[in-house]
Tab-separated table of C-alpha atoms in Angstrom:
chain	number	residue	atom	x	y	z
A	14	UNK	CA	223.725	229.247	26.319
A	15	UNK	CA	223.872	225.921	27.383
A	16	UNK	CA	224.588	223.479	24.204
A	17	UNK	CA	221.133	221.070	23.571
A	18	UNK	CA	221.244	217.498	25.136
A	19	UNK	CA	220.927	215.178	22.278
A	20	UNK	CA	217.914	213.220	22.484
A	21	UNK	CA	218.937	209.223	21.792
A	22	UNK	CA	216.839	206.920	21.390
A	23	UNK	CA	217.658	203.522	20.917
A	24	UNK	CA	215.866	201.867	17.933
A	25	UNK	CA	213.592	199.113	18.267
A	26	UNK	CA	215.854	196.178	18.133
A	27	UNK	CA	218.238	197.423	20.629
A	28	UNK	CA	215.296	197.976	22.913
A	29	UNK	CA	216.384	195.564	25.800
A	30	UNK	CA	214.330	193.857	28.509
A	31	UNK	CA	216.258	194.289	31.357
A	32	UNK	CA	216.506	198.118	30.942
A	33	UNK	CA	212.814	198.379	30.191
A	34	UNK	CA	212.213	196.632	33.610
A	35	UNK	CA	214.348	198.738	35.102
A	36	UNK	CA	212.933	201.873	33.513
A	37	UNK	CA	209.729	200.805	34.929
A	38	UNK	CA	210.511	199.922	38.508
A	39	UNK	CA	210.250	203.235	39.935
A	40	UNK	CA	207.039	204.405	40.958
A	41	UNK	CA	207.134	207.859	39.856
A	42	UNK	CA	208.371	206.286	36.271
A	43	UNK	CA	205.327	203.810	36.271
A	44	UNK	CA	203.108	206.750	37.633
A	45	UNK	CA	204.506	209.081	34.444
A	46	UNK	CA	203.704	205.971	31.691
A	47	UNK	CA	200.613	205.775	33.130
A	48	UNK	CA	199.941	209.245	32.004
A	49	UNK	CA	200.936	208.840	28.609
A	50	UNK	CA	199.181	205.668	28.373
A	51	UNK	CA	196.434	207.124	25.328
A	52	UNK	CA	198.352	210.645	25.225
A	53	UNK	CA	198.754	210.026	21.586
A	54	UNK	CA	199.692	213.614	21.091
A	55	UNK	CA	202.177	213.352	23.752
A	56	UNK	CA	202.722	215.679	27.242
A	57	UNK	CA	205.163	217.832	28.226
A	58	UNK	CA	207.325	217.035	31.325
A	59	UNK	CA	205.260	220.229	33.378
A	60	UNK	CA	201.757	218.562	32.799
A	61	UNK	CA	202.515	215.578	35.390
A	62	UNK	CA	201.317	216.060	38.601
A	63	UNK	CA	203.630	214.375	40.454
A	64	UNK	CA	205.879	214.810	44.003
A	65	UNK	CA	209.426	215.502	41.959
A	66	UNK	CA	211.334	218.823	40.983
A	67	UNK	CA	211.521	219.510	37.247
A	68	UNK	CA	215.076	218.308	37.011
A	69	UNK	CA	214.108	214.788	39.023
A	70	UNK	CA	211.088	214.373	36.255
A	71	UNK	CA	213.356	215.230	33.445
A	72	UNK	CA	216.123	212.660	34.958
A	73	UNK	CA	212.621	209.837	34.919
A	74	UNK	CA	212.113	210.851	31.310
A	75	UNK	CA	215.590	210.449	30.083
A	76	UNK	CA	215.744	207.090	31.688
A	77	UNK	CA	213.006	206.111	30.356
A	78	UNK	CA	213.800	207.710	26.780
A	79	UNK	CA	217.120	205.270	27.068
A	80	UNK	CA	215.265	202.535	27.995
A	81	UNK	CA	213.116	202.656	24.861
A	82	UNK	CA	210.167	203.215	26.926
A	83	UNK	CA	209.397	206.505	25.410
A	84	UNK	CA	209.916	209.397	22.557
A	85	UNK	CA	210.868	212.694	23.600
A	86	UNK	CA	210.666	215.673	21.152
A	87	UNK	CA	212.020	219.625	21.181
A	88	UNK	CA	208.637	221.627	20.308
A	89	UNK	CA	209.928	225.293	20.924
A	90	UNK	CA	211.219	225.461	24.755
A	91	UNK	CA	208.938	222.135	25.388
A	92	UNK	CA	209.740	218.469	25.680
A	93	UNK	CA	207.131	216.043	24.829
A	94	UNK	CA	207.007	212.598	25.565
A	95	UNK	CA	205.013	209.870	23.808
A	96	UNK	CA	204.815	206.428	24.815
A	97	UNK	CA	206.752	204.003	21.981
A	98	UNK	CA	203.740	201.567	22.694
A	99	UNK	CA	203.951	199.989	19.096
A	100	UNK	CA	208.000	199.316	19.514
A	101	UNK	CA	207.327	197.682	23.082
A	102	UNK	CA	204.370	195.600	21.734
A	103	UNK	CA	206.569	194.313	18.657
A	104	UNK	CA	209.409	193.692	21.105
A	105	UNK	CA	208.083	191.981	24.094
A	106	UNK	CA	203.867	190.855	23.333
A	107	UNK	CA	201.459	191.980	25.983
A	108	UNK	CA	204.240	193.322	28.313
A	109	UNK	CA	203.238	197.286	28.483
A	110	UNK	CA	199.881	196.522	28.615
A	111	UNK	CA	200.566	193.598	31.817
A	112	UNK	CA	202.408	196.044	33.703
A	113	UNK	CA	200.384	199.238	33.591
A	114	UNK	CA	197.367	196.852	34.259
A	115	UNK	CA	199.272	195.576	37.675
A	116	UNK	CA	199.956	199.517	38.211
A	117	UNK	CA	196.005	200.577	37.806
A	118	UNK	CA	195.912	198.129	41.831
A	119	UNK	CA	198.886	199.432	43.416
A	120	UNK	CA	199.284	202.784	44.980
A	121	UNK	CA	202.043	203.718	43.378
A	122	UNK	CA	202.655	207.701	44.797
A	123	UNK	CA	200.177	210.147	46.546
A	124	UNK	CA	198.682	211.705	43.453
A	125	UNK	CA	197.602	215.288	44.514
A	126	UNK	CA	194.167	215.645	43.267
B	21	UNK	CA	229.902	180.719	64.502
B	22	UNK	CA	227.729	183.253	62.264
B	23	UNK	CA	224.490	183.854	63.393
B	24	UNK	CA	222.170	182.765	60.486
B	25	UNK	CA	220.436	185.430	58.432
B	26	UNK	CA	216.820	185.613	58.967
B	27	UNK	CA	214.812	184.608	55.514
B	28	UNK	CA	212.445	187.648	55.873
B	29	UNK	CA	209.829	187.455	52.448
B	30	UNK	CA	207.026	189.790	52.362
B	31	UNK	CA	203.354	188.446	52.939
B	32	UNK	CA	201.605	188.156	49.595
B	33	UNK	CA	199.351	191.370	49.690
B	34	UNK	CA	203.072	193.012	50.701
B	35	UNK	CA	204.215	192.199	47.199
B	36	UNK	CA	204.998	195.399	45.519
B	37	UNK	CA	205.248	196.287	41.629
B	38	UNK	CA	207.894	198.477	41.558
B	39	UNK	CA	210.106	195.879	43.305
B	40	UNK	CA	209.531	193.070	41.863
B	41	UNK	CA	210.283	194.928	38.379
B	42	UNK	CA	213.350	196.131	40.161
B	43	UNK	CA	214.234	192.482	40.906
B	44	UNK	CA	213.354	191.387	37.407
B	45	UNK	CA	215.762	194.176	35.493
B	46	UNK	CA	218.737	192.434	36.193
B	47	UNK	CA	219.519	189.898	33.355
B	48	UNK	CA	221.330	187.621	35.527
B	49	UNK	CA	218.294	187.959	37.925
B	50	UNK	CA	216.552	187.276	35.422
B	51	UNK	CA	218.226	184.366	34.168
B	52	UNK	CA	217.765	182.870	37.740
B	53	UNK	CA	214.051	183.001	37.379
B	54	UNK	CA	214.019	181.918	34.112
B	55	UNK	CA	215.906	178.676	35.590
B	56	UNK	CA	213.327	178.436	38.372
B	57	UNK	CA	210.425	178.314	36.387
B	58	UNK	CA	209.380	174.929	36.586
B	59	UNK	CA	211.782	173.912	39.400
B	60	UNK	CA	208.895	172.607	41.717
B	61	UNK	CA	211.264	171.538	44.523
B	62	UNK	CA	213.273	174.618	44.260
B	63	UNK	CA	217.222	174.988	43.270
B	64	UNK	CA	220.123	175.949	45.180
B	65	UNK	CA	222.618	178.581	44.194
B	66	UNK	CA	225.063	176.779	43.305
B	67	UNK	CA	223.144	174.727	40.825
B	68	UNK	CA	223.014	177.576	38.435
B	69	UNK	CA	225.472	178.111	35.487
B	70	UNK	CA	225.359	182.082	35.692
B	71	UNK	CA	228.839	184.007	34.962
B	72	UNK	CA	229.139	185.487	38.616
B	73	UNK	CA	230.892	184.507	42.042
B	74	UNK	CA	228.544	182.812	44.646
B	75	UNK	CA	228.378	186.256	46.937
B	76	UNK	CA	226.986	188.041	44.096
B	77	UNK	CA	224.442	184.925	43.523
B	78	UNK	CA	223.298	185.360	47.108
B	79	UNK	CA	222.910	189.037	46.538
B	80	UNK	CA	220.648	188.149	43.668
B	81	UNK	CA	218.783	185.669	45.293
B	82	UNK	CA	218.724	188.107	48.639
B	83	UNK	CA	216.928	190.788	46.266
B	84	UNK	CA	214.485	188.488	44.604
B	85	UNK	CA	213.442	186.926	47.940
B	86	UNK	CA	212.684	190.566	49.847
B	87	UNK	CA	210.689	191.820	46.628
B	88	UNK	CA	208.304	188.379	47.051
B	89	UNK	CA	209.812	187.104	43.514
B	90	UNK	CA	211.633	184.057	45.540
B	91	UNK	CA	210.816	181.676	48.586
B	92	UNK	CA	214.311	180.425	50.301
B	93	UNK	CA	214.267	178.065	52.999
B	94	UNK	CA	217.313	176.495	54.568
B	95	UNK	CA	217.801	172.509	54.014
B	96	UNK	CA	220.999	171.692	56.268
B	97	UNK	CA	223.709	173.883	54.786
B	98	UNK	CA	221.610	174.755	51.549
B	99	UNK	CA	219.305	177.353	50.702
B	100	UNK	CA	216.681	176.130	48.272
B	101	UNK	CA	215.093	178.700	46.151
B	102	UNK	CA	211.608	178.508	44.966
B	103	UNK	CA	209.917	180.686	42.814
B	104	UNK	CA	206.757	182.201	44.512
B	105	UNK	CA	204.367	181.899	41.308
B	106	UNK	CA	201.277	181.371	42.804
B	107	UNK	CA	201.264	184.875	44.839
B	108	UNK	CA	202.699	186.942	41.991
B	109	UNK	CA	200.088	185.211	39.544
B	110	UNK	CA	197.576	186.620	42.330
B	111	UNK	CA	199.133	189.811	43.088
B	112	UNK	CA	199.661	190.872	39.265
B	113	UNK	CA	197.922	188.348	37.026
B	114	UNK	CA	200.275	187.830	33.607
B	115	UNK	CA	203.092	189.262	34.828
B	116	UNK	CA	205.503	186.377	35.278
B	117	UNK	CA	204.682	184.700	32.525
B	118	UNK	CA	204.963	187.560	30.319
B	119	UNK	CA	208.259	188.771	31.463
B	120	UNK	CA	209.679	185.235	31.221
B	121	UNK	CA	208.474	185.053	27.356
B	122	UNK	CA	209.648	188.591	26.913
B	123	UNK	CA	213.236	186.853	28.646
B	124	UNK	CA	213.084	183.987	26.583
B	125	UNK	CA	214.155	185.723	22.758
B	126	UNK	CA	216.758	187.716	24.618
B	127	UNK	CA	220.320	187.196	25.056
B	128	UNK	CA	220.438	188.192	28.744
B	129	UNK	CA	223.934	187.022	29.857
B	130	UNK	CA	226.627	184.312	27.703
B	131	UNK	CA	225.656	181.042	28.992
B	132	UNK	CA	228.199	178.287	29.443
B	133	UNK	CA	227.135	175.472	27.520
């Protein structure tokens, strides 16, 4: 039985800039915080449509986990992810919401329909 | 004699997201931007107190410039670095300007006083 990945996250102070840029400056990440963008109740990693293999969206998540971009949490055999909007809004004003805004013009992946 | 590099930038409407994030996760990036804000007639390389040699300051400046973050041109034997504010403003209004107040209560690299 494989032993459980601890699930780090970094707390809101150590949140850092350059790491949430670089969390969000891949366009399948982007594409995935888009999603949970109002998921309040959080979604599982298998809810995203979008062009990746389970273990290349769980790699995006954990990135973005690190980066302080998101929450991940074991329910059962699921992972779900949550947006740490509130931490990112204390930490750096206005930047979430100036980002996703410049992602709503920009193609950012095929999304199957 | 070295054949000079071509200073390829993207048109505006080229500009994309993801890369200029990409560009912007990199404090000392970052730090160069920060140092450009305001420079209306642009700054050379070497005019910039950052903690690395000057090939890895034309790598930064190389990345910046191809995501549409910089303008370089060549004066003589210097290339003068502009920041290309008016197309990202455009392209993704806020953006800039948030990510540069976001930069601003960060320690992004030690730098010499």
């Amino acid at each position: 039985m494989p032993i459980p990945e601890t699930l780090a996250h970094p707390a809101r102070n150590e949140i850092e800039l350059a790491a949430v840029l670089h969390a969000l400056s891949d366009p399948v990440r982007l594409l995935m915080v888009r999603g949970l963008a109002g998921a309040l109740e959080g979604r599982s990693c298998g809810s995203f449509d979008v062009p990746v293999t389970k273990s290349t969206c769980t790699h995006h998540f954990k990135v973005l986990r690190e980066a302080g971009v998101i929450r991940q949490r074991q329910e059962g055999t699921k992972r779900v992810n949550t947006l740490r909007d509130d931490d990112l809004e204390d930490r750096f004003p206005g930047l979430l919401a100036t980002i996703l805004q410049a992602a709503e013009h920009q193609p950012l992946v095929s999304e199957p329909a």
